Every structure is written in C-alpha cells, then in structure tokens.
Coordinates of C-alpha atoms and ligand atoms in Angstrom, one line a residue:
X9 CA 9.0 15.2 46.7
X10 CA 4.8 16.0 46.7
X11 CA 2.7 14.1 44.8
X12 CA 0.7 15.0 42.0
X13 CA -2.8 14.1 44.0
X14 CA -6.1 15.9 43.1
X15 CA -8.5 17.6 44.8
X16 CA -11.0 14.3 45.1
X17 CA -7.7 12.1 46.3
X18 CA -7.0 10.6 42.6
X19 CA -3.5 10.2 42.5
X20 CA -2.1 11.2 39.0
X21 CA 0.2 8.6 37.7
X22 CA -0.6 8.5 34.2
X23 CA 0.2 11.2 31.4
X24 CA -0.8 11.3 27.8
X25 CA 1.1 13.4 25.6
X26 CA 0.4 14.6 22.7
X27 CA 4.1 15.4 20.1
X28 CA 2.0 16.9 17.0
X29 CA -1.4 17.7 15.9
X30 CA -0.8 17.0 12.4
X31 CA -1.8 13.2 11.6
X32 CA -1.4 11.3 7.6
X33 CA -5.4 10.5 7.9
X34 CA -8.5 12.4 8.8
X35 CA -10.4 10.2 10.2
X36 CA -14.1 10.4 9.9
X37 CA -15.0 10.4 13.8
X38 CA -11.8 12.6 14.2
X39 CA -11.0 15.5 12.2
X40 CA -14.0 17.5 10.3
X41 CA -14.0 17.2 6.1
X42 CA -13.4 20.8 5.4
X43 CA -9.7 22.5 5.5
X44 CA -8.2 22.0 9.1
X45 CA -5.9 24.2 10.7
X46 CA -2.6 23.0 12.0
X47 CA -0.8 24.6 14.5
X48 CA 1.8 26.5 13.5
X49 CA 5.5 24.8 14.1
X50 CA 6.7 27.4 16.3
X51 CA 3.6 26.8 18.9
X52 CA 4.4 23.1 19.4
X53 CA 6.4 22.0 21.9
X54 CA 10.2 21.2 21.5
X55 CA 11.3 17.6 22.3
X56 CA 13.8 18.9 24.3
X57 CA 10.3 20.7 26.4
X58 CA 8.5 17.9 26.2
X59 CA 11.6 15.8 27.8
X60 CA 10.9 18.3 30.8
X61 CA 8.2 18.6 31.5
X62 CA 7.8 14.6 31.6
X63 CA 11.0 14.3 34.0
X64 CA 9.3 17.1 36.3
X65 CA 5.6 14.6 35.9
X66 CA 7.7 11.6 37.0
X67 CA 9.2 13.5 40.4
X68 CA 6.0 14.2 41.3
X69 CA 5.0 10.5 40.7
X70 CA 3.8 9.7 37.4
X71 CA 5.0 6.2 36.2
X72 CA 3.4 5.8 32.7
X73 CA 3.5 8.1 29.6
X74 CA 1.2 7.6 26.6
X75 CA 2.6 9.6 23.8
X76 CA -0.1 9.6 21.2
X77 CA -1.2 12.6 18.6
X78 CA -2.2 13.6 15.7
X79 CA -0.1 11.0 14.7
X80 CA 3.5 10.3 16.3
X81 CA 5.3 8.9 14.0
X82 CA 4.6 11.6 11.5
X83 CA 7.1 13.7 13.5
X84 CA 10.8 13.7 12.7
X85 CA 13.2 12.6 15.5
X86 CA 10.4 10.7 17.1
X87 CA 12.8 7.6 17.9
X88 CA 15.4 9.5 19.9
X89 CA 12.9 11.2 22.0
X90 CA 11.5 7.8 23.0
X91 CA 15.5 7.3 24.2
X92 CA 15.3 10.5 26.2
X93 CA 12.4 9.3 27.6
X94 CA 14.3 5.9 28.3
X95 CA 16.8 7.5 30.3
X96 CA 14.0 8.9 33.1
X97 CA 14.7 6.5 35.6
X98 CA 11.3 5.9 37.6
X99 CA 9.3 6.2 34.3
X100 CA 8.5 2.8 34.3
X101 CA 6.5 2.4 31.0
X102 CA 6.4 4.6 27.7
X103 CA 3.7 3.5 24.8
X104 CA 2.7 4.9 22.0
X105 CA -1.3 5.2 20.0
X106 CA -0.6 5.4 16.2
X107 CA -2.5 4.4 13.1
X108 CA 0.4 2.0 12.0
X109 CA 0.6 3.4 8.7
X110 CA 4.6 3.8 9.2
X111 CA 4.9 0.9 12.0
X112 CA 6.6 -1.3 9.7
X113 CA 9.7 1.2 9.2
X114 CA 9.4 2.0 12.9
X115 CA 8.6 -0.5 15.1
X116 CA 12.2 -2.5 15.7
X117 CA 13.6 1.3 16.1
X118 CA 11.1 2.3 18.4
X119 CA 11.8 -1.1 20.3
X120 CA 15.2 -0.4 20.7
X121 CA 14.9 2.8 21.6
X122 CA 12.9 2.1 24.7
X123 CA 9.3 1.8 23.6
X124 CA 7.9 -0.7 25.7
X125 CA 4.5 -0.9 23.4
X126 CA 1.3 0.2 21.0
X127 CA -2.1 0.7 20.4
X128 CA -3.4 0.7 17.4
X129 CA -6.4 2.2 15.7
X130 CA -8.2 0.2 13.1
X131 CA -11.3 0.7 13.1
X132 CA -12.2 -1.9 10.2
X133 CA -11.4 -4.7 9.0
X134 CA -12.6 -4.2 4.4
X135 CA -10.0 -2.3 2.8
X136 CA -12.5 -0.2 1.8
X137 CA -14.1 1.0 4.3
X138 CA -10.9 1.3 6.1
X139 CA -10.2 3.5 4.0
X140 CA -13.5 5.2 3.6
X141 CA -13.3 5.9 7.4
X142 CA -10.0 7.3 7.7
X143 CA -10.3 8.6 4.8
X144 CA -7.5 7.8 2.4
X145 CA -5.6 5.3 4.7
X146 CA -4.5 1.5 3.8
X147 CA -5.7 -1.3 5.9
X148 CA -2.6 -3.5 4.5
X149 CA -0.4 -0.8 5.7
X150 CA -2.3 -1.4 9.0
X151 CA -2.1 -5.0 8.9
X152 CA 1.8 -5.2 8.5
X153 CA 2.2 -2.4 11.1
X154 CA 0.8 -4.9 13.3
X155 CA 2.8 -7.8 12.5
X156 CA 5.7 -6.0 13.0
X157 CA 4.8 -4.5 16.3
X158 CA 4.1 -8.6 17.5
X159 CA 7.4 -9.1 16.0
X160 CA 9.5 -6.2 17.8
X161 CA 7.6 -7.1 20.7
X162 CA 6.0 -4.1 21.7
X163 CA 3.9 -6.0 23.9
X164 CA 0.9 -6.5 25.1
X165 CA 0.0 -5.1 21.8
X166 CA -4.1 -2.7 22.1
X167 CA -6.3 -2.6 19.0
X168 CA -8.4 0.5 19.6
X169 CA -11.7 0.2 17.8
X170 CA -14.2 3.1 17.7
X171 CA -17.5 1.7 17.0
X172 CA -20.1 4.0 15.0
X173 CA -23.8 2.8 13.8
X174 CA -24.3 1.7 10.4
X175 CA -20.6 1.9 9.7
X176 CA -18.5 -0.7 11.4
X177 CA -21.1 -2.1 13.7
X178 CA -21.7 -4.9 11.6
X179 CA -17.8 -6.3 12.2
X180 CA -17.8 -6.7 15.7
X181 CA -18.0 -10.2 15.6
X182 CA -14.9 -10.1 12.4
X183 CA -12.9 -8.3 15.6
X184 CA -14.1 -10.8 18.2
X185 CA -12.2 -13.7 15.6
X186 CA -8.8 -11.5 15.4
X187 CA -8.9 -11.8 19.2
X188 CA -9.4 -15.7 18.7
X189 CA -6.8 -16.2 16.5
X190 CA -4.3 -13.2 16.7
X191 CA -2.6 -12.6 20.4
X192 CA -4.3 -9.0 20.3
X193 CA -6.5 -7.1 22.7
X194 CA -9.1 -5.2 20.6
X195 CA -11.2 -2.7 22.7
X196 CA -14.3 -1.5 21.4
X197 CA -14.3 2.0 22.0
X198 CA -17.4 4.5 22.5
X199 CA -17.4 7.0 20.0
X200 CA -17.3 10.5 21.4
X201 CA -19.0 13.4 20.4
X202 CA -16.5 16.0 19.8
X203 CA -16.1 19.0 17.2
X204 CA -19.3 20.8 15.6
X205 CA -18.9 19.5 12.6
X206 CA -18.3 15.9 13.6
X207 CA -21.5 16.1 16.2
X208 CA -23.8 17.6 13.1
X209 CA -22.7 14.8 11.0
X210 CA -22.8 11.9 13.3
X211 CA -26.0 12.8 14.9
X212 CA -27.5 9.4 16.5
X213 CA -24.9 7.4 15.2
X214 CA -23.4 6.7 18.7
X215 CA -24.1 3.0 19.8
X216 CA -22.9 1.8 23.5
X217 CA -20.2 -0.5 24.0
X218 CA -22.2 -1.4 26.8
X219 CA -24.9 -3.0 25.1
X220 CA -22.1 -4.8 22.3
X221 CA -20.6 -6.0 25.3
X222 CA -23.7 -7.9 26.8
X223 CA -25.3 -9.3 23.2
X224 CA -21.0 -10.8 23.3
X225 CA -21.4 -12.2 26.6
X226 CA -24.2 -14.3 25.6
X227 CA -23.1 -15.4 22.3
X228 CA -19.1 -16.5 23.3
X229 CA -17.6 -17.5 26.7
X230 CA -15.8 -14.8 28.3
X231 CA -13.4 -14.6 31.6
X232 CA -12.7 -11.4 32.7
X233 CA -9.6 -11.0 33.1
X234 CA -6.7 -8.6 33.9
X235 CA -3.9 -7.5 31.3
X236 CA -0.5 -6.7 33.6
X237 CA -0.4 -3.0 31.8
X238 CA -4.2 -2.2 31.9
X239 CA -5.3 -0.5 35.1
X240 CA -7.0 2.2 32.8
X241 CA -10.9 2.5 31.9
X242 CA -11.2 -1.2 29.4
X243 CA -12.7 -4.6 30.8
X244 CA -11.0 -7.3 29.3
X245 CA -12.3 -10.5 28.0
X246 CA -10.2 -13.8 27.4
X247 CA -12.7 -16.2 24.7
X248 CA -12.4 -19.4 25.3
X249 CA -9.8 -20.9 22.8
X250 CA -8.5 -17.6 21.7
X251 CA -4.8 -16.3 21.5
X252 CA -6.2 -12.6 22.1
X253 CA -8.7 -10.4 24.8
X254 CA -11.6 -8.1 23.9
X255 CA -12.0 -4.9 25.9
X256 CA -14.5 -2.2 26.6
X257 CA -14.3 1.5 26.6
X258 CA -17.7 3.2 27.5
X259 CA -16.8 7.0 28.4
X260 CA -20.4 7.7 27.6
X261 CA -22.8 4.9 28.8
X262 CA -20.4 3.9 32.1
X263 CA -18.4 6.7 33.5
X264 CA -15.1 5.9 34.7
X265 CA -14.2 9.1 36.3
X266 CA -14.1 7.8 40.1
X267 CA -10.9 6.1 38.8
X268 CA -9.4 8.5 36.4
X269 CA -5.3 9.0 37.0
X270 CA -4.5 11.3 34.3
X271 CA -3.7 14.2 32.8
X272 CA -2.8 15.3 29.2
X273 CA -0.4 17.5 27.4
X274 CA -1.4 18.9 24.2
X275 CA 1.1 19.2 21.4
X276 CA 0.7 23.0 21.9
X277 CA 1.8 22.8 25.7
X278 CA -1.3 23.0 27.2
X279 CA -1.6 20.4 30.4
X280 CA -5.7 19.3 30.0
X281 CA -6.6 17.6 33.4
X282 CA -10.0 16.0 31.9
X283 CA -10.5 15.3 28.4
X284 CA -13.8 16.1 28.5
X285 CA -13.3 19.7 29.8
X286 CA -11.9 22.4 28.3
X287 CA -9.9 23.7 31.5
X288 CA -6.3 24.0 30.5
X289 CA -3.1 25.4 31.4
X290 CA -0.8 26.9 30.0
X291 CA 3.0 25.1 30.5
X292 CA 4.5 26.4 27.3
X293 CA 4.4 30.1 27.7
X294 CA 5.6 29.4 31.6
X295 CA 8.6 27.6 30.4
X296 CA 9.2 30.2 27.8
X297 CA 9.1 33.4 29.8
X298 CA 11.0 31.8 32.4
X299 CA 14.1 33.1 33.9
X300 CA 17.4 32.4 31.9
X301 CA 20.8 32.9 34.5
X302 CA 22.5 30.8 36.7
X303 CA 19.5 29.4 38.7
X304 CA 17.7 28.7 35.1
X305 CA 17.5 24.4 35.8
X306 CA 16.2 25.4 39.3
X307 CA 13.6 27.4 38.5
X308 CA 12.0 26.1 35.2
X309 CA 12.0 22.5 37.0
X310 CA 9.8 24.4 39.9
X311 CA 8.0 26.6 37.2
X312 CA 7.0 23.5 35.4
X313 CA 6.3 21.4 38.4
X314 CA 3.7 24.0 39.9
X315 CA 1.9 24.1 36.3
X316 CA 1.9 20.3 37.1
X317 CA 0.1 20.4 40.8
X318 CA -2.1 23.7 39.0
X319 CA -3.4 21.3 36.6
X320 CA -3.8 18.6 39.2
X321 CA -6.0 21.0 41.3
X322 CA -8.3 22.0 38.5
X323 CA -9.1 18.6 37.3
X324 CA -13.2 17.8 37.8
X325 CA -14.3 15.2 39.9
X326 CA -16.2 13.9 36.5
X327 CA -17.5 15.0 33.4
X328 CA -21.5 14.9 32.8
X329 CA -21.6 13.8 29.2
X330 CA -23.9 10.7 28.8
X331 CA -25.7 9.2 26.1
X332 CA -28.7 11.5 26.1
X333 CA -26.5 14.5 27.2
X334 CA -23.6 14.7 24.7
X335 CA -23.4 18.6 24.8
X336 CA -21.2 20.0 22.0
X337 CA -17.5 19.6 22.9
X338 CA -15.7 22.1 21.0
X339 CA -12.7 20.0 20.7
X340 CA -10.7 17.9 18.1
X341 CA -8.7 14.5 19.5
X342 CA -6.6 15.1 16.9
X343 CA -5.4 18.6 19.2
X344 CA -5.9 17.2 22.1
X345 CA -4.1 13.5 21.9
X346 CA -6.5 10.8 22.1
Ligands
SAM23 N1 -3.0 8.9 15.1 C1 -3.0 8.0 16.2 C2 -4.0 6.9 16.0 O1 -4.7 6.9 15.0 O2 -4.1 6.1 16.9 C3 -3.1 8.7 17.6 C4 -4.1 9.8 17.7 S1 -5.8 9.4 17.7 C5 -6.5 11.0 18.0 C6 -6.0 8.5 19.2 C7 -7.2 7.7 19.5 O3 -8.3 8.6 19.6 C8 -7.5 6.8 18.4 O4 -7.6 5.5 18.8 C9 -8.9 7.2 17.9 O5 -9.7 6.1 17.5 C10 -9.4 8.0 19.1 N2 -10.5 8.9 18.8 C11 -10.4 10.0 18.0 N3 -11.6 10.7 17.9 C12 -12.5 10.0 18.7 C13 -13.8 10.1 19.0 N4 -14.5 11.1 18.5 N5 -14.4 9.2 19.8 C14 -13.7 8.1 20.2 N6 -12.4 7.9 20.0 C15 -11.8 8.8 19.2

C-alpha cells in the first residue's frame, strides 16, 4: 500500500491524537482565564472512530501514535482503547502526554494495556506555583504520577517543561538536578504564542530555549546523546554523573520543520498537518456521511485513507513563526493536542 509522503518528500510516520479537549487544569500558557467552551460530546470522535482512522494511518505507514489532549485520562474507557490500539499490528509504539494528576490510578492499567510510555508536564517544581500555573493543580499529585509511571515502566519516561520569563525561569537549574538524580528526560520546551488572550497576556514573556541551552552548556558537562524513542524535534543531554537527560524544544528560535513527520488529529476529527497552521480536514463528517451497505468496511477504510494522503498533501513545507514574528495563532493546544 502508498505511503503517506508529503509534497516536500517528508514521510509521515508519526501521529498525534488528540481523545478530548476537556482537561482537569487550565493551564496558564494553555487555556485563557475566562469561561472556555468545550466541544460538545456528540462532535468528538468515538473511540471506535478514532481506532480507524489510526489502523487506516498505520497502512499507509505510520509507526508511532501520540495520544495526548486536553487531558487523556480525563476520558472514560481510555485504558481499553489503548488495547485496541495494541492489537494494530505494525503500530509499533503508542505514548501518551498527560499532566499526571490521575497517573497513580492509571499507570499499571495503562501498562498492561499496551501503553508503551509518557510525557509529563510539570512545569514547576514549588507546590505553589505549580499550582499557580496550572491553575488549581497538585504538584504531589504530579510527583507520585511520576513514580508510578518509573514503576510501571512506561519507559523512557519525558518531562515536558514550558519555560516562561519571570515565572519558572528561575528553576531551570532545580530541573537540571531531577535529571541528575531521577532517570528522567526533562525538555525545556519554548513557549508558544497561541490564543488571543494568552498572546495579550504573555506579551514578551517568551524566552528561547536556545539561549537556556548554551548558558547550561557552559555551566555542566553535557554529551549529546540519542534516546532510542526520540527522533522528534528535542536534543538531548546526558550530565555527567546523572541518572537522567535534559532536552531542548525550540519551535520558535530553531525551526525544525525540514524534519517534521507528523500529522495531528483533533479530538473533533479534524486531521491538522502543521500545528502551526490552521489548514484542516475534515475526517469526521467523511466517515459519518459515508456509505452504510455491504461494501461499508471497504469504503470508509478508502474514505478515511484519502482524508489521510489529503492532509498529507496540504501540509506546509514550514511555518514562519519566529521570535520577533509570533503572529496571533488563533488556536488553543488544549483543541488541538499538544
Ligand atoms: N493535558 C496533557 C498535559 O498536560 O500534558 C496533554 C495536553 S497538553 C495541551 C500537551 C502539551 O502541550 C503539554 O506538555 C503543554 O505543556 C504543551 N503546551 C500547551 N500550550 C503550550 C504553549 N502555548 N506553548 C508550549 N507548549 C504548550
């Protein structure tokens, strides 16, 4: 069968997929203050779509899902569509982004179920401002979540780490010491302008990875290195003596675009080829409207697989955001997956 190749010869292997847009926190950087509209159930896609549309992504050569939110394990039923998703032979690796709040009830499930591991967002390290930044949320919480995702084994375990000015700059170094002593890869993430609200608010309060990355290299002794699951945008760092790795995410100050291999699926069934762009298509209503009789497998798994190559075509070669040019993006991670 075709491969899901794009128009600048990027082959697409890796999907992110959003189940929900409905997350426990509202996380400064992520969703605005004021009320926040959720989808409406109806509009988000069924497991049983989702399971689809992911079997017709892996035919067409996709090897890695990411399913991420809002916040995963906030919907019901999420451990039995990680075994769905287990039974897709040539889907060789399923993980999962979540804020950990309800790893500790979920991680042995989730293991057993298929899940092969987690990122994790903590984006400090004070209970207070943990909480302060996502707002309402429990760093303990966090903290178990994570020791019982090392103790499943969802391994190599990512801490994801959005850096903002004047609020969690000052712990970089408290993050570079988990890495020494925790076997965890914390990647300092570039925070991205996205949503009006969130763009007024945080108005030069972006600060580039790029620059945290070569103050670190000076201060501690780092080997690059490469993590056996990570052929995605970070640069990781072992420090000498330490259990852990330190990565870098810089979607702003250092474009990884030339090397992109993904597309997204937003919890409303909308296939995004580039997060930054607000191309989409539309899967869902395909896959509803389409034929019911006796060809019905046939077709939907040729409907869905030509919303797949559609996508493919229409993904950019980059995006032109940069640190003096971050236009207003109109969109919320917390629709979109991050
Ligand atoms: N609820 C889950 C979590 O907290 O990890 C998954 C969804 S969250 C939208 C996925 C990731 O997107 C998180 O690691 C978060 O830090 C990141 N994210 C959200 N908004 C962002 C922004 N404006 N800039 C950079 N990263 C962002």
């Amino acid at each position: 069968m075709s491969q899901l190749v794009d128009s600048f010869g990027r082959k697409i292997t890796y999907f992110r997929v959003s189940i929900t847009d409905r997350c426990n926190y509202r996380c400064i950087y992520c969703q605005p203050e004021k009320e926040f509209k959720f989808i409406p159930h109806e509009e988000i896609l069924r497991y049983e779509e989702i399971v689809e549309i992911i079997e017709e992504a892996v035919n067409l050569g996709v090897t890695k899902v990411r399913i991420t939110g809002g916040e995963p394990l906030v919907r019901k039923g999420v451990v039995n569509f990680i075994k769905k998703l287990r039974e897709i032979k040539k889907l060789e690796d399923i993980s999962l982004t979540t804020n950990a709040f309800f790893l500790s009830e979920y991680a042995e499930k989730l293991k057993e179920a298929g899940l092969n591991r987690v990122n994790i967002s903590l984006d400090s390290l004070q209970a207070e401002k943990y909480k302060k930044i996502t707002r309402g949320g429990s760093l303990e919480k966090a903290l178990k979540g994570i020791d019982s995702a090392l103790k499943a084994g969802l391994l190599p375990i990512k801490i994801n780490t959005v850096l903002i000015r004047g609020i969690n700059d000052d712990e970089v170094e408290d993050f570079v010491r988990l890495a020494l002593e925790r076997p965890l890869n914390i990647r300092f993430i570039e925070f991205m302008p996205s949503g009006e609200e969130i763009i007024n608010e945080f108005k030069n309060k972006f600060i580039s990875v790029q620059k945290i990355k070569e103050k670190l290299i000076r201060k501690y002794l780092l080997n690059p290195i490469k993590i056996s699951t990570a052929n995605g945008p970070a640069k990781y760092y072992q420090i000498k003596g330490g259990q852990g790795t330190i990565g870098f995410i810089t979607a702003l100050s250092q474009h990884f675009c030339k090397t992109c291999n993904r597309i997204r699926l937003t919890s409303e069934g909308k296939l995004r080829p580039c997060l930054f762009s607000n191309t989409e298509v539309d899967i869902k209503q395909a896959i509803r409207k389409s034929a019911r009789g006796k060809n019905e497998g046939f077709l939907r798994k040729k409907i869905i697989r030509d919303k797949l190559k559609e996508a493919v075509r229409l993904k950019p070669e980059g995006h032109k955001l940069n640190i003096k040019n971050q236009e207003n993006l109109s969109f919320h991670m917390s629709r979109i997956g991050g």
